[in-house]
């Protein structure tokens, strides 16, 4: 069974909800999933050992949170070259963080990123049935593509 780390930063619990819905989709695709807030991952050793990585963060002032930026430096040290990945984020109006995370994973970490691109939802949509289903479908599609 393929192992997946879904790591997220969340300010209002919306990105956390996305992480959990994405994990449900990954489990439907027969993946073993660990869902962790980035604050629970102390160093690159806490990142290593997975087959796939899905990172998420809300957009805050048209940027990623400071915590996510620090987490990505840890992730870079974990040498994720060639690992499969995805990115997601919630936002109120602009939505820059998910594409930034996706691009970092693709171009800096040299990961094999999902051709779905990043999943980017407004906070309003995240708490709807439509948002839940979109997250579950994203997780399931990632799980089916790499497993």
PDB file of C-alpha atoms in Angstrom:
ATOM      1  CA  UNK A   1       0.000   0.000   0.000  1.00  0.00           C
ATOM      2  CA  UNK A   2       1.347   3.422  -0.990  1.00  0.00           C
ATOM      3  CA  UNK A   3       1.998   5.882   1.834  1.00  0.00           C
ATOM      4  CA  UNK A   4       0.988   9.532   1.512  1.00  0.00           C
ATOM      5  CA  UNK A   5       1.748  12.542   3.696  1.00  0.00           C
ATOM      6  CA  UNK A   6      -0.832  15.308   3.631  1.00  0.00           C
ATOM      7  CA  UNK A   7       0.776  18.242   5.448  1.00  0.00           C
ATOM      8  CA  UNK A   8      -1.018  21.535   5.896  1.00  0.00           C
ATOM      9  CA  UNK A   9      -1.059  24.945   7.494  1.00  0.00           C
ATOM     10  CA  UNK A  10      -4.452  26.322   8.519  1.00  0.00           C
ATOM     11  CA  UNK A  11      -5.527  29.598  10.089  1.00  0.00           C
ATOM     12  CA  UNK A  12      -9.327  29.237  10.102  1.00  0.00           C
ATOM     13  CA  UNK A  13      -9.655  25.420   9.924  1.00  0.00           C
ATOM     14  CA  UNK A  14     -10.733  25.579   6.248  1.00  0.00           C
ATOM     15  CA  UNK A  15      -7.418  24.289   4.878  1.00  0.00           C
ATOM     16  CA  UNK A  16      -7.415  21.649   7.624  1.00  0.00           C
ATOM     17  CA  UNK A  17     -10.850  20.534   6.406  1.00  0.00           C
ATOM     18  CA  UNK A  18      -9.488  20.351   2.859  1.00  0.00           C
ATOM     19  CA  UNK A  19      -6.579  18.201   4.087  1.00  0.00           C
ATOM     20  CA  UNK A  20      -8.953  15.751   5.743  1.00  0.00           C
ATOM     21  CA  UNK A  21     -11.254  15.553   2.711  1.00  0.00           C
ATOM     22  CA  UNK A  22      -8.269  14.991   0.396  1.00  0.00           C
ATOM     23  CA  UNK A  23      -7.095  12.233   2.753  1.00  0.00           C
ATOM     24  CA  UNK A  24     -10.517  10.565   2.465  1.00  0.00           C
ATOM     25  CA  UNK A  25     -10.144  10.520  -1.322  1.00  0.00           C
ATOM     26  CA  UNK A  26      -6.649   9.069  -1.058  1.00  0.00           C
ATOM     27  CA  UNK A  27      -7.956   6.326   1.237  1.00  0.00           C
ATOM     28  CA  UNK A  28     -10.707   5.517  -1.282  1.00  0.00           C
ATOM     29  CA  UNK A  29      -7.846   4.986  -3.758  1.00  0.00           C
ATOM     30  CA  UNK A  30      -6.319   2.444  -1.321  1.00  0.00           C
ATOM     31  CA  UNK A  31      -3.542   4.669   0.058  1.00  0.00           C
ATOM     32  CA  UNK A  32      -2.287   4.775   3.624  1.00  0.00           C
ATOM     33  CA  UNK A  33      -2.478   8.440   4.653  1.00  0.00           C
ATOM     34  CA  UNK A  34      -0.961  10.515   7.443  1.00  0.00           C
ATOM     35  CA  UNK A  35      -2.537  13.956   7.846  1.00  0.00           C
ATOM     36  CA  UNK A  36      -0.381  16.359   9.845  1.00  0.00           C
ATOM     37  CA  UNK A  37      -0.265  20.069  10.556  1.00  0.00           C
ATOM     38  CA  UNK A  38       3.125  21.412   9.484  1.00  0.00           C
ATOM     39  CA  UNK A  39       3.730  22.517  13.075  1.00  0.00           C
ATOM     40  CA  UNK A  40       3.849  18.821  14.089  1.00  0.00           C
ATOM     41  CA  UNK A  41       6.759  18.090  11.716  1.00  0.00           C
ATOM     42  CA  UNK A  42       9.997  19.088  13.412  1.00  0.00           C
ATOM     43  CA  UNK A  43      12.556  18.419  10.690  1.00  0.00           C
ATOM     44  CA  UNK A  44      13.132  16.718   7.347  1.00  0.00           C
ATOM     45  CA  UNK A  45      13.195  13.281   9.017  1.00  0.00           C
ATOM     46  CA  UNK A  46       9.481  13.744   9.767  1.00  0.00           C
ATOM     47  CA  UNK A  47       8.869  14.193   6.048  1.00  0.00           C
ATOM     48  CA  UNK A  48      10.874  11.272   4.660  1.00  0.00           C
ATOM     49  CA  UNK A  49       9.482   7.800   4.017  1.00  0.00           C
ATOM     50  CA  UNK A  50       6.384   8.507   1.935  1.00  0.00           C
ATOM     51  CA  UNK A  51       5.577   7.674  -1.682  1.00  0.00           C
ATOM     52  CA  UNK A  52       3.510  10.810  -2.270  1.00  0.00           C
ATOM     53  CA  UNK A  53       3.239  14.277  -0.721  1.00  0.00           C
ATOM     54  CA  UNK A  54       0.299  16.674  -0.780  1.00  0.00           C
ATOM     55  CA  UNK A  55       0.956  20.059   0.825  1.00  0.00           C
ATOM     56  CA  UNK A  56      -1.605  22.767   1.568  1.00  0.00           C
ATOM     57  CA  UNK A  57      -1.782  26.288   2.880  1.00  0.00           C
ATOM     58  CA  UNK A  58      -4.254  29.169   2.881  1.00  0.00           C
ATOM     59  CA  UNK A  59      -3.491  32.378   1.052  1.00  0.00           C
ATOM     60  CA  UNK A  60      -2.742  35.147   3.537  1.00  0.00           C
ATOM     61  CA  UNK A  61      -2.087  38.643   2.199  1.00  0.00           C
ATOM     62  CA  UNK A  62      -1.549  37.208  -1.319  1.00  0.00           C
ATOM     63  CA  UNK A  63       1.153  34.825  -0.067  1.00  0.00           C
ATOM     64  CA  UNK A  64       1.785  31.585   1.782  1.00  0.00           C
ATOM     65  CA  UNK A  65       1.941  31.726   5.549  1.00  0.00           C
ATOM     66  CA  UNK A  66       5.377  32.156   7.103  1.00  0.00           C
ATOM     67  CA  UNK A  67       5.060  28.704   8.637  1.00  0.00           C
ATOM     68  CA  UNK A  68       4.547  27.101   5.231  1.00  0.00           C
ATOM     69  CA  UNK A  69       7.600  28.854   3.847  1.00  0.00           C
ATOM     70  CA  UNK A  70       9.688  27.433   6.700  1.00  0.00           C
ATOM     71  CA  UNK A  71       8.133  23.996   6.197  1.00  0.00           C
ATOM     72  CA  UNK A  72       9.080  24.032   2.510  1.00  0.00           C
ATOM     73  CA  UNK A  73      12.730  24.603   3.482  1.00  0.00           C
ATOM     74  CA  UNK A  74      12.487  21.439   5.640  1.00  0.00           C
ATOM     75  CA  UNK A  75      10.838  19.565   2.787  1.00  0.00           C
ATOM     76  CA  UNK A  76      13.621  20.578   0.415  1.00  0.00           C
ATOM     77  CA  UNK A  77      16.145  18.923   2.749  1.00  0.00           C
ATOM     78  CA  UNK A  78      14.104  15.684   2.607  1.00  0.00           C
ATOM     79  CA  UNK A  79      15.190  15.168  -1.033  1.00  0.00           C
ATOM     80  CA  UNK A  80      11.773  14.553  -2.612  1.00  0.00           C
ATOM     81  CA  UNK A  81      13.101  14.379  -6.186  1.00  0.00           C
ATOM     82  CA  UNK A  82      10.861  12.168  -8.320  1.00  0.00           C
ATOM     83  CA  UNK A  83       8.206  11.644  -5.633  1.00  0.00           C
ATOM     84  CA  UNK A  84       4.594  12.180  -6.678  1.00  0.00           C
ATOM     85  CA  UNK A  85       2.808  15.230  -5.317  1.00  0.00           C
ATOM     86  CA  UNK A  86      -0.069  17.642  -5.205  1.00  0.00           C
ATOM     87  CA  UNK A  87      -0.868  20.994  -3.605  1.00  0.00           C
ATOM     88  CA  UNK A  88      -3.973  22.682  -2.277  1.00  0.00           C
ATOM     89  CA  UNK A  89      -5.144  25.791  -0.528  1.00  0.00           C
ATOM     90  CA  UNK A  90      -8.063  27.871   0.587  1.00  0.00           C
ATOM     91  CA  UNK A  91      -8.510  31.585   0.174  1.00  0.00           C
ATOM     92  CA  UNK A  92     -11.007  34.398   0.563  1.00  0.00           C
ATOM     93  CA  UNK A  93     -10.290  36.354  -2.596  1.00  0.00           C
ATOM     94  CA  UNK A  94      -6.924  35.879  -4.310  1.00  0.00           C
ATOM     95  CA  UNK A  95      -5.593  32.299  -3.986  1.00  0.00           C
ATOM     96  CA  UNK A  96      -1.853  32.570  -4.643  1.00  0.00           C
ATOM     97  CA  UNK A  97      -0.543  30.027  -2.107  1.00  0.00           C
ATOM     98  CA  UNK A  98      -1.594  26.716  -3.728  1.00  0.00           C
ATOM     99  CA  UNK A  99       0.027  27.529  -7.102  1.00  0.00           C
ATOM    100  CA  UNK A 100       3.183  28.751  -5.288  1.00  0.00           C
ATOM    101  CA  UNK A 101       3.442  25.488  -3.346  1.00  0.00           C
ATOM    102  CA  UNK A 102       2.795  23.454  -6.501  1.00  0.00           C
ATOM    103  CA  UNK A 103       5.468  25.357  -8.436  1.00  0.00           C
ATOM    104  CA  UNK A 104       7.978  24.944  -5.592  1.00  0.00           C
ATOM    105  CA  UNK A 105       7.364  21.200  -5.482  1.00  0.00           C
ATOM    106  CA  UNK A 106       7.661  20.935  -9.276  1.00  0.00           C
ATOM    107  CA  UNK A 107      10.568  23.253 -10.050  1.00  0.00           C
ATOM    108  CA  UNK A 108      12.624  23.415  -6.836  1.00  0.00           C
ATOM    109  CA  UNK A 109      12.060  19.934  -5.396  1.00  0.00           C
ATOM    110  CA  UNK A 110      11.884  18.313  -8.885  1.00  0.00           C
ATOM    111  CA  UNK A 111       8.873  16.225  -7.886  1.00  0.00           C
ATOM    112  CA  UNK A 112       6.553  14.371 -10.260  1.00  0.00           C
ATOM    113  CA  UNK A 113       3.507  16.571  -9.723  1.00  0.00           C
ATOM    114  CA  UNK A 114      -0.078  15.680 -10.489  1.00  0.00           C
ATOM    115  CA  UNK A 115      -1.233  16.947 -13.864  1.00  0.00           C
ATOM    116  CA  UNK A 116      -4.381  18.130 -12.090  1.00  0.00           C
ATOM    117  CA  UNK A 117      -2.491  21.192 -10.904  1.00  0.00           C
ATOM    118  CA  UNK A 118      -3.153  22.691  -7.481  1.00  0.00           C
ATOM    119  CA  UNK A 119      -6.597  22.509  -5.883  1.00  0.00           C
ATOM    120  CA  UNK A 120      -7.591  26.045  -4.951  1.00  0.00           C
ATOM    121  CA  UNK A 121     -10.965  26.735  -3.273  1.00  0.00           C
ATOM    122  CA  UNK A 122     -12.536  29.763  -1.652  1.00  0.00           C
ATOM    123  CA  UNK A 123     -13.261  29.318   2.044  1.00  0.00           C
ATOM    124  CA  UNK A 124     -16.961  29.607   1.243  1.00  0.00           C
ATOM    125  CA  UNK A 125     -16.785  26.615  -1.110  1.00  0.00           C
ATOM    126  CA  UNK A 126     -14.638  24.519   1.263  1.00  0.00           C
ATOM    127  CA  UNK A 127     -17.477  24.278   3.784  1.00  0.00           C
ATOM    128  CA  UNK A 128     -20.046  23.211   1.169  1.00  0.00           C
ATOM    129  CA  UNK A 129     -20.841  19.746  -0.159  1.00  0.00           C
ATOM    130  CA  UNK A 130     -19.303  20.866  -3.460  1.00  0.00           C
ATOM    131  CA  UNK A 131     -16.027  21.690  -1.708  1.00  0.00           C
ATOM    132  CA  UNK A 132     -15.947  18.406   0.185  1.00  0.00           C
ATOM    133  CA  UNK A 133     -16.554  16.458  -3.037  1.00  0.00           C
ATOM    134  CA  UNK A 134     -13.901  18.466  -4.933  1.00  0.00           C
ATOM    135  CA  UNK A 135     -11.307  17.690  -2.262  1.00  0.00           C
ATOM    136  CA  UNK A 136     -12.227  14.014  -2.113  1.00  0.00           C
ATOM    137  CA  UNK A 137     -12.072  13.776  -5.920  1.00  0.00           C
ATOM    138  CA  UNK A 138      -8.647  15.485  -5.947  1.00  0.00           C
ATOM    139  CA  UNK A 139      -7.294  13.025  -3.357  1.00  0.00           C
ATOM    140  CA  UNK A 140      -8.784  10.025  -5.136  1.00  0.00           C
ATOM    141  CA  UNK A 141      -7.389  11.125  -8.504  1.00  0.00           C
ATOM    142  CA  UNK A 142      -3.907  11.597  -7.018  1.00  0.00           C
ATOM    143  CA  UNK A 143      -4.081   8.189  -5.345  1.00  0.00           C
ATOM    144  CA  UNK A 144      -5.141   6.495  -8.565  1.00  0.00           C
ATOM    145  CA  UNK A 145      -2.444   8.182 -10.666  1.00  0.00           C
ATOM    146  CA  UNK A 146       0.566   7.206  -8.618  1.00  0.00           C
ATOM    147  CA  UNK A 147      -0.445   3.872  -7.089  1.00  0.00           C
TER     148      UNK A 147
END
